[in-house]
Amino acid sequence: MHVKSFQNPLLLGFFLHGLQPCLAQIVPPERCATGVHAILIRGQGPGDHLNVMVSVQNLILQLIPGSSSVDLPYKHGVDDHRIAAADGASLMQEYIRYYAASCPNSKIFVHGYSLGGVVMMDGLCGTSSQWLFPVSALEPRYNRTVIAAVSYGEETFVPGVPYSVGTCTDGTGTSGWYFRLVSGIYPRIHPEWCDAYAASLRSYCDEDDATCCFRIPPPDNLAHFLYIFRYNMDVLHFVQQRLNATRSQ
Ligand SMILES: *[C@@H]1O[C@H](CO)[C@@H](O)[C@H](O)[C@H]1NC(C)=O
Ligand SMILES: *[C@@H]1O[C@H](CO)[C@@H](O)[C@H](O)[C@H]1NC(C)=O
């Protein structure tokens, strides 16, 4: 397999995963979630697939009855952001498609942190950042299945779109030209490609996070590590609200 195939996201997916279906997502009917099925996507780095997302998993499993959860075993350990992001986005799409096919009445919550947030966003909306390998959007019909989609501190963040939350703003109203150059390090050029999933989306980004709220001079990045402490309960309530709102659909 030579480098050329990386230009094709489909081939990239097959290259990295082989042609096997994701057995982890083929679920017998009696194990389909009656609460929510959470797909949790950690940030870049070596080690286990769940990492700090275990905190979100515990909340969901303990406080939303009938829920289930999986981590997304993408290539989070590789150094190249582009390979990790494209690999994760394609794998997340497979997880959603296979899970929805085996559990058509279950609702899905996807949650990514940092590079895992890029995986989540690109997997739903399609890639629209320079430097990242292209992945096409998930079919819009899955917007009835994916009822909540959350990211923490992700690199494609742009402030001021309907689904952006947190304290990172575009700096308008603040003096100094450099304050206006605020976004993630791979800003999303077409935030509107996320429109099919708009009701489900929340992208959290705080001031002092150099990953999603980059500005010059660069912030100290402390905020990048605080999301799970600041927002996990907020996210839990959001998922509960979305479950309530979509239950009759
Ligand atoms: C799904 O997306 C379509 C547009 O692609 C939109 O018309 C529809 O309202 C969305 N449904 C939900 C449940 O968000
Ligand atoms: C969801 O609905 C349940 C049952 O009606 C209710 O107890 C709960 O407060 C609702 N939660 C939210 C966050 O709307």
Short mmCIF file of C-alpha atoms and ligand atoms in Angstrom, two decimals:
data_model
loop_
_atom_site.label_atom_id
_atom_site.label_comp_id
_atom_site.label_asym_id
_atom_site.label_seq_id
_atom_site.Cartn_x
_atom_site.Cartn_y
_atom_site.Cartn_z
CA MET A 1 0.00 0.00 0.00
CA HIS A 2 1.66 3.20 -1.07
CA VAL A 3 1.11 6.72 0.09
CA LYS A 4 -1.18 7.58 -2.82
CA SER A 5 -4.07 5.67 -1.28
CA PHE A 6 -4.13 8.14 1.62
CA GLN A 7 -5.77 10.57 -0.77
CA ASN A 8 -8.83 8.35 -0.70
CA PRO A 9 -10.44 8.31 2.73
CA LEU A 10 -12.31 5.10 1.95
CA LEU A 11 -9.09 3.32 1.09
CA LEU A 12 -7.49 4.85 4.12
CA GLY A 13 -10.20 3.30 6.26
CA PHE A 14 -9.79 -0.09 4.65
CA PHE A 15 -6.05 0.11 4.86
CA LEU A 16 -6.11 0.81 8.55
CA HIS A 17 -8.90 -1.52 9.56
CA GLY A 18 -8.95 -4.24 6.95
CA LEU A 19 -12.27 -5.31 5.49
CA GLN A 20 -13.69 -6.73 8.68
CA PRO A 21 -16.95 -5.28 9.97
CA CYS A 22 -16.78 -3.84 13.46
CA LEU A 23 -18.03 -6.81 15.41
CA ALA A 24 -17.99 -4.77 18.59
CA GLN A 25 -20.95 -2.82 17.26
CA ILE A 26 -23.13 -5.73 16.19
CA VAL A 27 -25.29 -6.12 19.23
CA PRO A 28 -27.98 -8.73 19.94
CA PRO A 29 -31.43 -7.14 20.42
CA GLU A 30 -31.58 -7.86 24.16
CA ARG A 31 -28.41 -5.81 24.66
CA CYS A 32 -29.54 -2.74 22.72
CA ALA A 33 -29.47 0.41 24.86
CA THR A 34 -32.82 1.64 26.16
CA GLY A 35 -31.09 4.69 27.65
CA VAL A 36 -28.28 5.91 25.44
CA HIS A 37 -25.37 4.17 23.72
CA ALA A 38 -22.22 6.26 24.25
CA ILE A 39 -19.27 6.13 21.86
CA LEU A 40 -16.34 7.74 23.68
CA ILE A 41 -13.32 9.04 21.80
CA ARG A 42 -10.19 9.97 23.70
CA GLY A 43 -7.51 12.47 22.67
CA GLN A 44 -4.13 11.79 21.11
CA GLY A 45 -1.56 9.76 22.97
CA PRO A 46 -0.51 6.22 23.80
CA GLY A 47 -2.21 3.86 26.19
CA ASP A 48 -5.74 2.64 26.75
CA HIS A 49 -8.65 3.64 24.53
CA LEU A 50 -10.77 5.29 27.21
CA ASN A 51 -8.27 7.40 29.15
CA VAL A 52 -9.94 10.34 30.96
CA MET A 53 -13.20 9.63 29.12
CA VAL A 54 -13.79 7.04 31.81
CA SER A 55 -15.26 9.93 33.84
CA VAL A 56 -17.96 10.47 31.22
CA GLN A 57 -18.58 6.75 30.93
CA ASN A 58 -19.19 6.44 34.67
CA LEU A 59 -21.70 9.30 34.69
CA ILE A 60 -23.68 7.97 31.74
CA LEU A 61 -23.78 4.37 32.95
CA GLN A 62 -24.66 5.32 36.52
CA LEU A 63 -27.18 8.07 35.87
CA ILE A 64 -28.96 7.15 32.64
CA PRO A 65 -30.60 3.75 33.15
CA GLY A 66 -30.37 1.26 30.30
CA SER A 67 -27.24 2.81 28.83
CA SER A 68 -24.18 1.18 27.30
CA SER A 69 -20.82 2.49 26.22
CA VAL A 70 -17.80 1.71 24.08
CA ASP A 71 -14.49 3.43 23.55
CA LEU A 72 -13.41 4.01 19.97
CA PRO A 73 -10.18 2.04 19.38
CA TYR A 74 -8.77 4.37 16.72
CA LYS A 75 -5.10 5.05 16.11
CA HIS A 76 -4.79 7.72 18.83
CA GLY A 77 -1.20 6.69 19.49
CA VAL A 78 0.26 7.75 16.13
CA ASP A 79 2.17 11.04 15.93
CA ASP A 80 0.50 12.30 12.75
CA HIS A 81 -2.73 14.17 13.54
CA ARG A 82 -3.98 13.66 10.01
CA ILE A 83 -3.73 9.87 10.12
CA ALA A 84 -5.26 9.65 13.60
CA ALA A 85 -8.16 12.00 12.73
CA ALA A 86 -9.07 10.30 9.44
CA ASP A 87 -8.74 6.84 10.95
CA GLY A 88 -10.94 7.77 13.89
CA ALA A 89 -13.61 9.55 11.81
CA SER A 90 -14.03 6.56 9.46
CA LEU A 91 -14.08 4.14 12.37
CA MET A 92 -16.68 6.20 14.25
CA GLN A 93 -18.90 6.18 11.17
CA GLU A 94 -18.64 2.40 10.96
CA TYR A 95 -19.50 2.12 14.65
CA ILE A 96 -22.59 4.29 14.20
CA ARG A 97 -23.77 2.48 11.06
CA TYR A 98 -23.32 -1.00 12.51
CA TYR A 99 -24.85 -0.10 15.84
CA ALA A 100 -27.86 1.60 14.22
CA ALA A 101 -28.36 -1.43 11.97
CA SER A 102 -28.41 -3.83 14.92
CA CYS A 103 -30.31 -1.55 17.32
CA PRO A 104 -32.59 0.64 15.15
CA ASN A 105 -34.51 2.00 18.14
CA SER A 106 -31.51 2.95 20.26
CA LYS A 107 -30.11 6.46 20.53
CA ILE A 108 -26.41 7.24 20.26
CA PHE A 109 -24.28 9.82 22.05
CA VAL A 110 -20.80 10.50 20.66
CA HIS A 111 -18.26 12.40 22.71
CA GLY A 112 -14.70 13.27 21.73
CA TYR A 113 -11.96 15.05 23.60
CA SER A 114 -9.22 17.04 21.87
CA LEU A 115 -8.14 15.06 18.76
CA GLY A 116 -11.07 12.76 19.59
CA GLY A 117 -13.24 15.86 19.19
CA VAL A 118 -11.87 16.31 15.66
CA VAL A 119 -12.69 12.65 15.03
CA MET A 120 -16.28 13.22 16.22
CA MET A 121 -16.80 16.46 14.29
CA ASP A 122 -15.17 15.30 11.04
CA GLY A 123 -16.97 11.97 11.28
CA LEU A 124 -20.38 13.71 11.43
CA CYS A 125 -19.79 16.83 9.30
CA GLY A 126 -17.01 15.75 6.96
CA THR A 127 -13.54 17.30 6.97
CA SER A 128 -13.28 20.97 6.03
CA SER A 129 -9.92 21.97 7.48
CA GLN A 130 -6.73 22.50 5.59
CA TRP A 131 -4.00 19.94 6.40
CA LEU A 132 -6.37 17.20 7.53
CA PHE A 133 -7.09 14.23 5.25
CA PRO A 134 -10.61 14.37 3.81
CA VAL A 135 -13.36 12.20 5.25
CA SER A 136 -16.93 12.55 3.92
CA ALA A 137 -19.79 13.36 6.25
CA LEU A 138 -21.89 10.65 7.84
CA GLU A 139 -25.19 10.22 5.97
CA PRO A 140 -27.60 12.88 7.31
CA ARG A 141 -30.31 10.32 8.05
CA TYR A 142 -28.34 9.26 11.13
CA ASN A 143 -29.38 12.54 12.74
CA ARG A 144 -32.36 10.68 14.18
CA THR A 145 -30.04 8.17 15.83
CA VAL A 146 -27.19 10.40 17.00
CA ILE A 147 -29.10 12.51 19.52
CA ALA A 148 -26.09 14.10 21.23
CA ALA A 149 -22.61 14.88 19.89
CA VAL A 150 -20.17 16.67 22.14
CA SER A 151 -16.55 17.73 21.83
CA TYR A 152 -14.12 19.17 24.35
CA GLY A 153 -11.22 21.39 23.20
CA GLU A 154 -11.00 20.27 19.59
CA GLU A 155 -8.64 21.56 16.91
CA THR A 156 -11.26 22.43 14.26
CA PHE A 157 -13.20 24.73 16.61
CA VAL A 158 -14.44 28.09 15.32
CA PRO A 159 -16.12 30.50 17.73
CA GLY A 160 -19.51 32.05 17.10
CA VAL A 161 -21.30 29.16 15.39
CA PRO A 162 -24.57 27.86 16.90
CA TYR A 163 -23.02 24.77 18.44
CA SER A 164 -19.94 26.41 19.97
CA VAL A 165 -20.08 26.77 23.75
CA GLY A 166 -17.57 27.69 26.44
CA THR A 167 -15.68 30.90 27.11
CA CYS A 168 -13.60 31.13 23.92
CA THR A 169 -14.87 34.04 21.84
CA ASP A 170 -13.68 35.55 18.61
CA GLY A 171 -12.30 38.57 20.42
CA THR A 172 -14.48 41.09 18.62
CA GLY A 173 -15.06 43.99 20.94
CA THR A 174 -11.56 43.55 22.31
CA SER A 175 -8.92 45.91 20.94
CA GLY A 176 -5.90 44.54 19.09
CA TRP A 177 -5.97 42.78 15.69
CA TYR A 178 -4.37 39.63 17.07
CA PHE A 179 -7.33 39.06 19.36
CA ARG A 180 -9.49 38.40 16.35
CA LEU A 181 -7.35 35.55 15.06
CA VAL A 182 -8.93 33.00 17.34
CA SER A 183 -9.84 29.43 16.46
CA GLY A 184 -8.59 25.90 16.68
CA ILE A 185 -5.29 25.13 15.03
CA TYR A 186 -7.11 23.43 12.11
CA PRO A 187 -10.17 25.69 11.86
CA ARG A 188 -13.31 24.28 10.23
CA ILE A 189 -13.88 26.16 6.97
CA HIS A 190 -17.47 24.95 6.50
CA PRO A 191 -19.18 24.84 9.90
CA GLU A 192 -22.50 24.70 8.03
CA TRP A 193 -21.69 21.17 6.85
CA CYS A 194 -22.68 20.21 10.40
CA ASP A 195 -26.23 21.52 9.94
CA ALA A 196 -27.92 18.10 9.77
CA TYR A 197 -26.55 17.42 13.27
CA ALA A 198 -27.01 20.94 14.65
CA ALA A 199 -29.63 20.01 17.24
CA SER A 200 -27.32 17.38 18.71
CA LEU A 201 -24.02 19.23 18.62
CA ARG A 202 -22.09 21.02 21.33
CA SER A 203 -18.44 21.94 20.93
CA TYR A 204 -16.93 23.19 24.19
CA CYS A 205 -13.92 25.46 24.04
CA ASP A 206 -12.56 27.71 26.78
CA GLU A 207 -10.18 30.64 26.90
CA ASP A 208 -6.59 29.58 27.63
CA ASP A 209 -6.89 26.41 25.57
CA ALA A 210 -4.21 26.66 22.88
CA THR A 211 -5.69 23.74 20.94
CA CYS A 212 -9.16 25.12 20.19
CA CYS A 213 -8.79 28.79 21.13
CA PHE A 214 -5.42 29.65 19.69
CA ARG A 215 -4.37 33.28 19.69
CA ILE A 216 -1.19 35.28 19.61
CA PRO A 217 0.43 35.44 22.10
CA PRO A 218 -0.41 31.76 22.71
CA PRO A 219 -2.35 30.97 25.90
CA ASP A 220 -0.89 28.71 28.60
CA ASN A 221 -3.19 25.78 27.64
CA LEU A 222 -4.26 24.97 31.21
CA ALA A 223 -7.92 25.07 30.21
CA HIS A 224 -7.35 22.18 27.80
CA PHE A 225 -7.17 19.83 30.78
CA LEU A 226 -10.15 21.12 32.75
CA TYR A 227 -13.17 20.22 30.59
CA ILE A 228 -14.02 16.97 32.33
CA PHE A 229 -14.14 18.83 35.65
CA ARG A 230 -16.00 21.87 34.34
CA TYR A 231 -18.53 20.37 31.98
CA ASN A 232 -19.24 16.67 32.54
CA MET A 233 -22.43 17.39 34.52
CA ASP A 234 -23.53 19.89 31.91
CA VAL A 235 -23.04 17.23 29.23
CA LEU A 236 -24.96 14.65 31.26
CA HIS A 237 -27.93 17.04 31.49
CA PHE A 238 -27.69 17.80 27.79
CA VAL A 239 -27.85 14.10 26.93
CA GLN A 240 -30.84 13.63 29.26
CA GLN A 241 -32.60 16.60 27.68
CA ARG A 242 -31.95 15.33 24.18
CA LEU A 243 -33.19 11.86 25.11
CA ASN A 244 -36.38 13.43 26.47
CA ALA A 245 -36.81 15.61 23.42
CA THR A 246 -36.31 12.81 20.90
CA ARG A 247 -38.00 9.95 22.72
CA SER A 248 -41.25 10.32 20.82
CA GLN A 249 -39.55 10.47 17.40
C1 LIG B 1 -31.86 15.90 9.87
O1 LIG B 1 -31.27 16.67 8.83
C2 LIG B 1 -32.20 17.19 7.90
C3 LIG B 1 -31.44 17.96 6.84
O2 LIG B 1 -30.35 17.26 6.37
C4 LIG B 1 -33.18 18.11 8.58
O3 LIG B 1 -34.14 18.55 7.66
C5 LIG B 1 -33.86 17.40 9.72
O4 LIG B 1 -34.66 18.30 10.45
C6 LIG B 1 -32.83 16.77 10.66
N1 LIG B 1 -33.50 15.96 11.66
C7 LIG B 1 -33.19 15.99 12.94
C8 LIG B 1 -33.96 15.04 13.81
O5 LIG B 1 -32.34 16.72 13.43
C1 LIG B 2 -36.30 13.95 31.38
O1 LIG B 2 -37.55 13.33 31.61
C2 LIG B 2 -37.64 12.73 32.91
C3 LIG B 2 -38.93 11.93 32.98
O2 LIG B 2 -40.02 12.66 32.48
C4 LIG B 2 -37.57 13.82 33.96
O3 LIG B 2 -37.63 13.28 35.25
C5 LIG B 2 -36.24 14.57 33.80
O4 LIG B 2 -36.20 15.67 34.69
C6 LIG B 2 -36.05 15.06 32.39
N1 LIG B 2 -34.69 15.54 32.31
C7 LIG B 2 -34.32 16.59 31.60
C8 LIG B 2 -32.89 16.97 31.71
O5 LIG B 2 -35.08 17.20 30.87
#
